[in-house]
PDB file of C-alpha atoms in Angstrom:
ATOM      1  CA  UNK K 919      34.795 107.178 190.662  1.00 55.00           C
ATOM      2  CA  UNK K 920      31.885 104.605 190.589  1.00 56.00           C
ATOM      3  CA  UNK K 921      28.406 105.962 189.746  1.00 66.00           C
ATOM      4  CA  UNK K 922      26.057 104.828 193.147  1.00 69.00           C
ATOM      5  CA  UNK K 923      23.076 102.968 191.627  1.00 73.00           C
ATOM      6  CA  UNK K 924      19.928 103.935 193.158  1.00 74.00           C
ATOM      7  CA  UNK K 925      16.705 102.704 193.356  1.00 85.00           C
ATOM      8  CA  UNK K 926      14.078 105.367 192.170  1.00 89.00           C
ATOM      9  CA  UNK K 927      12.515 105.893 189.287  1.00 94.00           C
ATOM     10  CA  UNK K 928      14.142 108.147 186.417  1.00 96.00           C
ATOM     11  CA  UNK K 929      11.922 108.963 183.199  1.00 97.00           C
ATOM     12  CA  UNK K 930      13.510 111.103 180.162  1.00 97.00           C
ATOM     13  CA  UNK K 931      10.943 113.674 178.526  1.00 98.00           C
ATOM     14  CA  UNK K 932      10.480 117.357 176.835  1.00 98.00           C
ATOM     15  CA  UNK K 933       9.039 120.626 178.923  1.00 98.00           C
ATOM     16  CA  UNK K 934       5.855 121.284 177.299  1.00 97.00           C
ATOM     17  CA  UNK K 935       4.549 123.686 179.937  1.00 97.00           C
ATOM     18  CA  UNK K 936       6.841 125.841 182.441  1.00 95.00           C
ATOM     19  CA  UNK K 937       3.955 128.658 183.631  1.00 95.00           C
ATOM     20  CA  UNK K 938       3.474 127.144 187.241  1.00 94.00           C
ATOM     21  CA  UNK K 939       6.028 129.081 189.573  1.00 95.00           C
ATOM     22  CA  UNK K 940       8.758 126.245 190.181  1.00 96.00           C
ATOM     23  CA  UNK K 941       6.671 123.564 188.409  1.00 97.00           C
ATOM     24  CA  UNK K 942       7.258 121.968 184.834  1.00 97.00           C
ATOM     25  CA  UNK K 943       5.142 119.998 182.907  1.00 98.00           C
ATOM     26  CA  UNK K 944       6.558 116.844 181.133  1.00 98.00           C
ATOM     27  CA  UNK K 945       6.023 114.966 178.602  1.00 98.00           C
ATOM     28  CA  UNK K 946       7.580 111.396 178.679  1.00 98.00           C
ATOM     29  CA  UNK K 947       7.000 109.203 175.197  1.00 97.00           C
ATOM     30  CA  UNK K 948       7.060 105.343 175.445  1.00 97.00           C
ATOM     31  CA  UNK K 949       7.412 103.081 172.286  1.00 97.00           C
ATOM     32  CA  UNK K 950       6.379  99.653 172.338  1.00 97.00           C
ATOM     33  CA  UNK K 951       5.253  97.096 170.567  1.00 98.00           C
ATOM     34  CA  UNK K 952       1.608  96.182 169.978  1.00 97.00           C
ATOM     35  CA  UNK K 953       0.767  92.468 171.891  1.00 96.00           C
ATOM     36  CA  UNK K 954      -1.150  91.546 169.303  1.00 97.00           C
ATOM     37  CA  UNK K 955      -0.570  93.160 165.892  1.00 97.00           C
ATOM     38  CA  UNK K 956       3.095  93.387 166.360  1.00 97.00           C
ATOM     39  CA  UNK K 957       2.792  97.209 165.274  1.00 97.00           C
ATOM     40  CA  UNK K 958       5.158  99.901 166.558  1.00 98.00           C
ATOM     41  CA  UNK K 959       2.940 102.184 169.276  1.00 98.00           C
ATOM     42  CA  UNK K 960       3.878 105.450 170.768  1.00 97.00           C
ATOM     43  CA  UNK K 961       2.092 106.283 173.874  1.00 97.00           C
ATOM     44  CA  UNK K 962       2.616 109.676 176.037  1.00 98.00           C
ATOM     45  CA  UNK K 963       2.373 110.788 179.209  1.00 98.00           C
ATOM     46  CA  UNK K 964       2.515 114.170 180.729  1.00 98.00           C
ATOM     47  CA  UNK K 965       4.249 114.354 184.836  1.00 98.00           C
ATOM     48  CA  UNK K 966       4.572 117.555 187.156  1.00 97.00           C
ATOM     49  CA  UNK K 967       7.955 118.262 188.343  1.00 97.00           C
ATOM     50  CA  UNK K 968       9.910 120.504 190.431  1.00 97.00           C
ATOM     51  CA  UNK K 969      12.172 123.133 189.028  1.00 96.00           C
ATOM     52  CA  UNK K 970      13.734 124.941 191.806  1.00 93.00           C
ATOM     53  CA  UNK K 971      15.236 127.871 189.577  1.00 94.00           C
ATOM     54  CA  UNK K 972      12.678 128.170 187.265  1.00 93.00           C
ATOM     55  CA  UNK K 973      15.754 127.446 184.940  1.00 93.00           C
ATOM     56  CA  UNK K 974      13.966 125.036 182.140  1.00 93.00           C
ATOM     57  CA  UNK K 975      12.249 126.164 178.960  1.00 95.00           C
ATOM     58  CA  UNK K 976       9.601 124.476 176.830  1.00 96.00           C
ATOM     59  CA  UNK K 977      10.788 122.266 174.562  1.00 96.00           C
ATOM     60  CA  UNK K 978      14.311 121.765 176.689  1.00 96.00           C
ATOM     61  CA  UNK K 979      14.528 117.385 177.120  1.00 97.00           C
ATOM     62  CA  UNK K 980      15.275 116.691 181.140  1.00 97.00           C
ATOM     63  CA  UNK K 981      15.732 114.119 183.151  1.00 97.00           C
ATOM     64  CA  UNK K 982      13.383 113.878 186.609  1.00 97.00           C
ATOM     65  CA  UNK K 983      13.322 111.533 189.130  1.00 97.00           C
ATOM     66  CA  UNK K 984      10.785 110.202 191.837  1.00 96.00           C
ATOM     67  CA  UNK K 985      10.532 111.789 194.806  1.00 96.00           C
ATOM     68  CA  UNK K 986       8.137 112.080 198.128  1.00 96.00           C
ATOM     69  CA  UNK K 987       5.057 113.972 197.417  1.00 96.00           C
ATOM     70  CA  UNK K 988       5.787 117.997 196.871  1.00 95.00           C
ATOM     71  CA  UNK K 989       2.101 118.729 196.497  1.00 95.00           C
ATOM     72  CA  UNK K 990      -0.812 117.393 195.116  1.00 96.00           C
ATOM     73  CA  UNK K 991       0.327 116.096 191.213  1.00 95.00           C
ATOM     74  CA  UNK K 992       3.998 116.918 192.069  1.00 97.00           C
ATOM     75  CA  UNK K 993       6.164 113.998 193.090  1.00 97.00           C
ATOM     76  CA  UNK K 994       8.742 114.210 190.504  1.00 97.00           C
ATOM     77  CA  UNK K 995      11.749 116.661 190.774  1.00 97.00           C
ATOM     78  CA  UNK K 996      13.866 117.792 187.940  1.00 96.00           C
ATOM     79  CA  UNK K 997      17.549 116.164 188.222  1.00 95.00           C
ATOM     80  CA  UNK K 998      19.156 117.654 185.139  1.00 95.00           C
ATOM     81  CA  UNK K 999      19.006 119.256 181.280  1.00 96.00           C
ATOM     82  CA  UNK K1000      20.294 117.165 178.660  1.00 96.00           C
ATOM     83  CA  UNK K1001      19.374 119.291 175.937  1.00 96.00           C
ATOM     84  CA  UNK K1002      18.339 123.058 176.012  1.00 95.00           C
ATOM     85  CA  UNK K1003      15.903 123.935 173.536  1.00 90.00           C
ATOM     86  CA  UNK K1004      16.822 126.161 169.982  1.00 85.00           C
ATOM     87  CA  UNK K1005      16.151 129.742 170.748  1.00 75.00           C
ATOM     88  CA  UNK K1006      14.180 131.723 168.252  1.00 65.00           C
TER      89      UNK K1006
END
């Protein structure tokens, strides 16, 4: 079965915050190279996201995807886990 492309945006990143009630905070790193110095950069960013079970932990790495506005800062929604974090 063929895989429907679509067009919104999909950013990979770890849960470093899940204390709002159906909200997760995360945090998506970007590596690129420096324009002028030709230097490897890392660069993060941090995006709200909607977790309708409250399911995700911090440090679990999740896909989200755009969506229309949920709130204020929320316009991302969680779409899946790839990785569950180690519990202690």
């Amino acid at each position: 079965m063929s895989e429907v492309k679509s067009n919104k945006r999909t950013l990979q990143g770890v849960i470093v915050s899940n204390k709002g009630d159906k909200t997760v905070v995360v945090q998506v790193e970007r590596v690129f190279l420096h324009p002028r110095y030709r230097k490897t950069m890392r660069s993060h960013k941090k995006y709200m996201a909607h977790d309708s079970e409250n399911t995700c932990n911090i440090g679990d790495t999740v896909r989200i995807v755009e969506t229309a506005p949920i709130s204020r800062r929320k316009c991302w929604m969680m779409e899946e886990v790839l990785r569950r974090a180690e519990q202690l």
